[in-house]
mmCIF file of C-alpha atoms in Angstrom:
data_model
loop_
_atom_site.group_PDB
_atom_site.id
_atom_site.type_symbol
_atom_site.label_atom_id
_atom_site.label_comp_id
_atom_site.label_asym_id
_atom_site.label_seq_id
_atom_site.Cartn_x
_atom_site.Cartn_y
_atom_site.Cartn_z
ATOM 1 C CA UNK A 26 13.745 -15.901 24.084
ATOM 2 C CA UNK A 27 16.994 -14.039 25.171
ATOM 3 C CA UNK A 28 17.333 -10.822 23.115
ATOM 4 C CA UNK A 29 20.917 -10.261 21.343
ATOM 5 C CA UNK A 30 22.329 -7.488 21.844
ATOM 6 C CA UNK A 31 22.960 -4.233 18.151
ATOM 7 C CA UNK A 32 26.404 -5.016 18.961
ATOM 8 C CA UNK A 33 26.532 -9.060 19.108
ATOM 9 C CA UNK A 34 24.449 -8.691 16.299
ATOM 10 C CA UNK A 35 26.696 -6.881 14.262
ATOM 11 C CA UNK A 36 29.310 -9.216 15.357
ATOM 12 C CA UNK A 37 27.327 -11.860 13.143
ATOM 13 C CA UNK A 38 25.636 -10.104 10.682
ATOM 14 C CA UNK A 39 29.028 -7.930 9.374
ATOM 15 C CA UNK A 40 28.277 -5.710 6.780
ATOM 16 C CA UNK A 41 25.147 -6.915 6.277
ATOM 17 C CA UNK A 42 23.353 -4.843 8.761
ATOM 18 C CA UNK A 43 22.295 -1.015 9.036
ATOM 19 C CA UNK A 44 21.735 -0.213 12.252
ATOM 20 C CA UNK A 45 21.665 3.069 14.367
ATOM 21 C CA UNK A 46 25.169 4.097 13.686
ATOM 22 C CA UNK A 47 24.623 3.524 10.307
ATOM 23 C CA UNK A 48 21.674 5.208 9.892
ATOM 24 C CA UNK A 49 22.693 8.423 11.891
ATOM 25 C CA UNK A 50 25.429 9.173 8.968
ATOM 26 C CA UNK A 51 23.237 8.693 6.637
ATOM 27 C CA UNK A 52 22.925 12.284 4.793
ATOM 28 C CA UNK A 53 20.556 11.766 1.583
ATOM 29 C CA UNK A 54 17.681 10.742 3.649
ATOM 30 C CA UNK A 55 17.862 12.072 7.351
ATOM 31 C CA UNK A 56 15.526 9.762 9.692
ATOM 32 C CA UNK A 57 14.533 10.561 13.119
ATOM 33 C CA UNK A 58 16.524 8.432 15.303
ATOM 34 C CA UNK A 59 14.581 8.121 19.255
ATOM 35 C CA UNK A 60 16.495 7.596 22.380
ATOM 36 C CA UNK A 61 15.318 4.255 23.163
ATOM 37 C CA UNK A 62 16.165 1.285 20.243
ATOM 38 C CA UNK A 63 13.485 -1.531 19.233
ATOM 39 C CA UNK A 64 15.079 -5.124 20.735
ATOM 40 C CA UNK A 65 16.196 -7.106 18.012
ATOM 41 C CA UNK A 66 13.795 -9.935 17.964
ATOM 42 C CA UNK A 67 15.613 -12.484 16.080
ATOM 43 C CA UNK A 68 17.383 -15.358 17.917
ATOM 44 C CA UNK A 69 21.443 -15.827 17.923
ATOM 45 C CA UNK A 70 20.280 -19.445 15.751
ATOM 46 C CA UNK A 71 18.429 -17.381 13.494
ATOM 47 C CA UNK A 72 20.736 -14.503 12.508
ATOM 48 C CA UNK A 73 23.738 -17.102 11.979
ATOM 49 C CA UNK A 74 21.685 -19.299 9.526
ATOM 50 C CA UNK A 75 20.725 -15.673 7.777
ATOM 51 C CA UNK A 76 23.874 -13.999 7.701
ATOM 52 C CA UNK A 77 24.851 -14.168 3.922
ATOM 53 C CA UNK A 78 22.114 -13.983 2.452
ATOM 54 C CA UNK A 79 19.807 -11.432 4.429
ATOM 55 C CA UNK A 80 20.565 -8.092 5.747
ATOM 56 C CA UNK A 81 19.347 -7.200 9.322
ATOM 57 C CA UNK A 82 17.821 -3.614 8.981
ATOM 58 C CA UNK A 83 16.559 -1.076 11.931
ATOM 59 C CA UNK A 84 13.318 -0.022 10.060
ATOM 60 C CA UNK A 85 12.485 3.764 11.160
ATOM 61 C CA UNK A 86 8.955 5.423 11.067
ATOM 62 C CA UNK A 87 9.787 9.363 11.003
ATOM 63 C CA UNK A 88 12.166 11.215 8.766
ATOM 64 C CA UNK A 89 13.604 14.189 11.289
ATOM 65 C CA UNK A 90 11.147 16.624 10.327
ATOM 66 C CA UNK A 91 8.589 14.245 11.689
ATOM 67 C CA UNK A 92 6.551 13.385 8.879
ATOM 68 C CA UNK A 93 5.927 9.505 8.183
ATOM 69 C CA UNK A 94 8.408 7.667 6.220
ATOM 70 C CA UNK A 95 5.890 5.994 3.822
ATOM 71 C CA UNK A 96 6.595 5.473 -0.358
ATOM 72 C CA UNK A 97 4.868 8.407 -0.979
ATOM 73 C CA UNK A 98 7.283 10.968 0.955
ATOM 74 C CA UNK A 99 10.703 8.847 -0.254
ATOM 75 C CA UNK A 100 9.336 9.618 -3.445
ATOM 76 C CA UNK A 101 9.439 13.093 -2.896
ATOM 77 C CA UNK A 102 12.657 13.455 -1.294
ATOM 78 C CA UNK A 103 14.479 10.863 -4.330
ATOM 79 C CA UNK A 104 12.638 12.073 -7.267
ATOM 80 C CA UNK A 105 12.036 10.155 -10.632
ATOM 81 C CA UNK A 106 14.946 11.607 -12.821
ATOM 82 C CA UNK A 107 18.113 9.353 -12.857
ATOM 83 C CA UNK A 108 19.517 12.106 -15.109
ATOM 84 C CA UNK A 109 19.875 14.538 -11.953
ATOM 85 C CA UNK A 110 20.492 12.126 -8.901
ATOM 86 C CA UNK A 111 20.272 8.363 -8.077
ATOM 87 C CA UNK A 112 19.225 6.122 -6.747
ATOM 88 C CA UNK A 113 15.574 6.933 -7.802
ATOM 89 C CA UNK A 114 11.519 5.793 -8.302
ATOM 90 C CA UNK A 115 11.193 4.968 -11.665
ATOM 91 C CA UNK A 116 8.919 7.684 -13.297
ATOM 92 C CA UNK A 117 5.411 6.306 -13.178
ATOM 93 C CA UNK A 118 2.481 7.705 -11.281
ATOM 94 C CA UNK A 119 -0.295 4.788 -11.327
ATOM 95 C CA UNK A 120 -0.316 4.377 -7.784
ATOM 96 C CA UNK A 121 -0.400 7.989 -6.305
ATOM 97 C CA UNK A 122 -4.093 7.337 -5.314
ATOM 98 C CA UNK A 123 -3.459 3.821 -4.054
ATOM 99 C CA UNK A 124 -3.232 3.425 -0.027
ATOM 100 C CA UNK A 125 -0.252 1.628 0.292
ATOM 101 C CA UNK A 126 2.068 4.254 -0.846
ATOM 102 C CA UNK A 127 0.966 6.172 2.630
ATOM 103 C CA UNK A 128 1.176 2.952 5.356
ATOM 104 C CA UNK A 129 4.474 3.767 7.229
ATOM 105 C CA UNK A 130 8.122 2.314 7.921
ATOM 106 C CA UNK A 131 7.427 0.300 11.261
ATOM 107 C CA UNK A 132 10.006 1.447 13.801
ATOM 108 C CA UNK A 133 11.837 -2.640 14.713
ATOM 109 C CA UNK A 134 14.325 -4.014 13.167
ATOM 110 C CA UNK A 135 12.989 -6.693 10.340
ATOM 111 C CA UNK A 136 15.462 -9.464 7.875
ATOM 112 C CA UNK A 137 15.686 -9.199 4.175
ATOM 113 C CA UNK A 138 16.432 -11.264 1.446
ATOM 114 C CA UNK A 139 18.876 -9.815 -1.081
ATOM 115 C CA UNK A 140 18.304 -11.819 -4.029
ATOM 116 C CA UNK A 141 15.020 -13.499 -5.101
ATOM 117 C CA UNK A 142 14.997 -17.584 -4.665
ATOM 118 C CA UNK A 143 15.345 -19.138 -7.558
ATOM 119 C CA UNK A 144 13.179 -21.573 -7.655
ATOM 120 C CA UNK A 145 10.464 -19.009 -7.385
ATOM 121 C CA UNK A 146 11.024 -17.281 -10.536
ATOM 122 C CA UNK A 147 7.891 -17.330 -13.068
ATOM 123 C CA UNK A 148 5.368 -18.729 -10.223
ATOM 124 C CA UNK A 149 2.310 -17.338 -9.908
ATOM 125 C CA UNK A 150 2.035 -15.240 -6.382
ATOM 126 C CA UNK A 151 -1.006 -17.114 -5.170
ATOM 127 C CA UNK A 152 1.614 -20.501 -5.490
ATOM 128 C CA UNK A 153 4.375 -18.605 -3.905
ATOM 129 C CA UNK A 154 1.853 -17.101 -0.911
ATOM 130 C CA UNK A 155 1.257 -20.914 0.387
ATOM 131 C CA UNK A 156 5.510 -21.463 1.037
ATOM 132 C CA UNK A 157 6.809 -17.609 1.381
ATOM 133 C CA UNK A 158 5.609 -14.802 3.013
ATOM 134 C CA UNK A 159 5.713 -11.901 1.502
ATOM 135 C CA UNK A 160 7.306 -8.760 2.435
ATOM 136 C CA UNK A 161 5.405 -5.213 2.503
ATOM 137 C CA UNK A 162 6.204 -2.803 -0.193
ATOM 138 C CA UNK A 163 7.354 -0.028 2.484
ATOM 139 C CA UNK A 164 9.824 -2.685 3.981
ATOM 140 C CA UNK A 165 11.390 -3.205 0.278
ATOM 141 C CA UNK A 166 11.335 0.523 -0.385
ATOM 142 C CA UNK A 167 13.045 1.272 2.562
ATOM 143 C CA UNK A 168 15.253 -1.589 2.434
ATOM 144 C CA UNK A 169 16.378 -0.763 -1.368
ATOM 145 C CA UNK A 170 16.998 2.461 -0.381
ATOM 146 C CA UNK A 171 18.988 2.324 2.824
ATOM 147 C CA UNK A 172 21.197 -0.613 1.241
ATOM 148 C CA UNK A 173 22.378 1.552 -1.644
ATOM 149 C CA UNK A 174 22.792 4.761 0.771
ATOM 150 C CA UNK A 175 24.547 2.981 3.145
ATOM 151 C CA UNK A 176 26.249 -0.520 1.882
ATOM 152 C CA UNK A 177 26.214 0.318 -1.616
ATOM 153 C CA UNK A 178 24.503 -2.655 -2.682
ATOM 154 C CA UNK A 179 21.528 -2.427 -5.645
ATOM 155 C CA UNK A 180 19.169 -5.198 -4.365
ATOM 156 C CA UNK A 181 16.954 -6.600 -6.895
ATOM 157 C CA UNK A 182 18.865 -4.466 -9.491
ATOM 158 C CA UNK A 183 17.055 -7.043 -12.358
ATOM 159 C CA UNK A 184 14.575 -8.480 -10.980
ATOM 160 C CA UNK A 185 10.795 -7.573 -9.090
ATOM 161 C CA UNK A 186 9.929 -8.508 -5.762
ATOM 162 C CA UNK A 187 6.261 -9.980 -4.558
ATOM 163 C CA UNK A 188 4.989 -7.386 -1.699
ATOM 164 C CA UNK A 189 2.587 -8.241 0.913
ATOM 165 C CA UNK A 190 0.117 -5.435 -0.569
ATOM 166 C CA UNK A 191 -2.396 -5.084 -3.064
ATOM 167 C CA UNK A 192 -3.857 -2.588 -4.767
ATOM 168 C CA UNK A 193 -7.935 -1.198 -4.773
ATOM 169 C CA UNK A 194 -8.965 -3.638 -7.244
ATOM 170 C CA UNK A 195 -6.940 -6.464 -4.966
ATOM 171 C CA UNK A 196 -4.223 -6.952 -7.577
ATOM 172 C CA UNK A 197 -0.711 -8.119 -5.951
ATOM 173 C CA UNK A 198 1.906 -5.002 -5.957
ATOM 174 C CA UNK A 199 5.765 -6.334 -6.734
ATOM 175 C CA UNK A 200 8.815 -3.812 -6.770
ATOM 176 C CA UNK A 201 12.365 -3.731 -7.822
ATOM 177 C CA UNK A 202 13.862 -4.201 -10.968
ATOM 178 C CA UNK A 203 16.206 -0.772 -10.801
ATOM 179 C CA UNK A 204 17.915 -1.568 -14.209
ATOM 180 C CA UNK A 205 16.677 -2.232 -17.755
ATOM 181 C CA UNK A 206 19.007 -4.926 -19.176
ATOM 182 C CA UNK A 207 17.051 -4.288 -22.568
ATOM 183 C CA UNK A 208 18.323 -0.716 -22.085
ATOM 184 C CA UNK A 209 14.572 0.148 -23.051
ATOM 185 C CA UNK A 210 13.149 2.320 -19.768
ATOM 186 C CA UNK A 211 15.635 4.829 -17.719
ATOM 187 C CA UNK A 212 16.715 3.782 -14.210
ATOM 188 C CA UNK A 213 14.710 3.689 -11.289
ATOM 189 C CA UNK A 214 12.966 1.846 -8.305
ATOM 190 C CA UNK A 215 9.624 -0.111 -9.696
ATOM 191 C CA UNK A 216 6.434 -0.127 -8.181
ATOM 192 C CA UNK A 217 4.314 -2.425 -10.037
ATOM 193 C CA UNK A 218 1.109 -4.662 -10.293
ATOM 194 C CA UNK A 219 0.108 -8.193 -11.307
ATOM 195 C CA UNK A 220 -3.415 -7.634 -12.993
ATOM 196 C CA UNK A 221 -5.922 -10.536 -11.917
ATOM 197 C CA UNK A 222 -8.346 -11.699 -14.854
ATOM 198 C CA UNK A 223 -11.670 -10.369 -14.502
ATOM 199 C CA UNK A 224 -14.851 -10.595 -16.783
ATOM 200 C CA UNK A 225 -14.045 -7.559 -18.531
ATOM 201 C CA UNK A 226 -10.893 -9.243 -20.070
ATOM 202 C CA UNK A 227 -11.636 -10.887 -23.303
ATOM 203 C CA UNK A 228 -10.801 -11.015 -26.794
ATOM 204 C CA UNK A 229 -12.092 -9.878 -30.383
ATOM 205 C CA UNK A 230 -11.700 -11.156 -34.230
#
């Protein structure tokens, strides 16, 4: 497969791409950017047919003072308290022991839905896993966060987001859902997970 080129890319994707020159203004979150650029992997065919309704993203491993880009450190550098900055992690702290928080940003450039299909809302993710494939919860961190720094747009502002990952006890992680329309919980990125039934569920009288 021929390799397209940042810029022909750009030339289809429009503003739905952050690539290197995005990413080098970038001032709330300062990645390290390396001399030589991942090739874009996706076909001409493929990024036309994407264009409105993905964004093309140049996914970076290293923030500049070399540590890992992983949930755990974007935590650190957002915070939890829409009250003094945002865009945020919504305050919860479940899944500060869990190993997927530390698996790292990839360095490659990777395509991502902006809004969830609809025909896949209130489906079970074991239905969903044998038609979709699932992105990881690092690539939808990464990708909320960039899009809002950088394009301004609040993916999956109401709604969660199946992930790839699951948690110790093998339960399915989903993220999103920035905004309470209830008005209930504060603002913030979730980080979630659908509990499996087990033996130990059960009822009383």
């Amino acid at each position: 497969m021929n390799h397209i080129s940042v810029s022909d890319a750009k030339g289809i994707m429009g503003k739905n791409m952050i690539g290197p020159e995005e990413i080098d203004k970038l001032t709330d979150m300062k990645l390290l950017l390396g001399e030589l650029l991942p090739e874009i992997q996706y076909s001409r065919d493929e990024l036309e047919k994407k264009k409105e309704d993905y964004i093309l993203i140049l996914g970076i491993g290293s923030f500049n003072d070399g540590s890992p880009v992983t949930i755990r450190n974007m935590k650190k550098i957002v915070g939890m308290n829409p009250e003094l900055s945002e865009p945020c992690f919504y305050n919860q702290d479940w899944y500060n022991k869990e190993d997927f928080i530390d698996i790292p940003m990839r360095d490659g450039w990777f395509l991502i839905r902006k809004e969830i299909y609809e025909e896949s809302r209130a489906i079970q993710p074991l239905e969903l896993k044998e038609k979709y494939n699932f992105p990881s919860a690092i690539s939808c961190t990464y990708a909320f966060f960039m899009a809002w720094y950088i394009l301004g747009i609040k993916l999956w502002y109401h709604d969660f987001v199946w992930c790839s990952d699951t948690d110790h006890n093998g339960d399915r992680i989903y993220v999103g859902k920035y905004h309470d329309v209830d008005g209930v919980n504060k603002n913030g990125f979730s980080i979630h997970r659908h509990l499996a039934l087990r033996p130990c569920y059960g009822c009383i009288d």
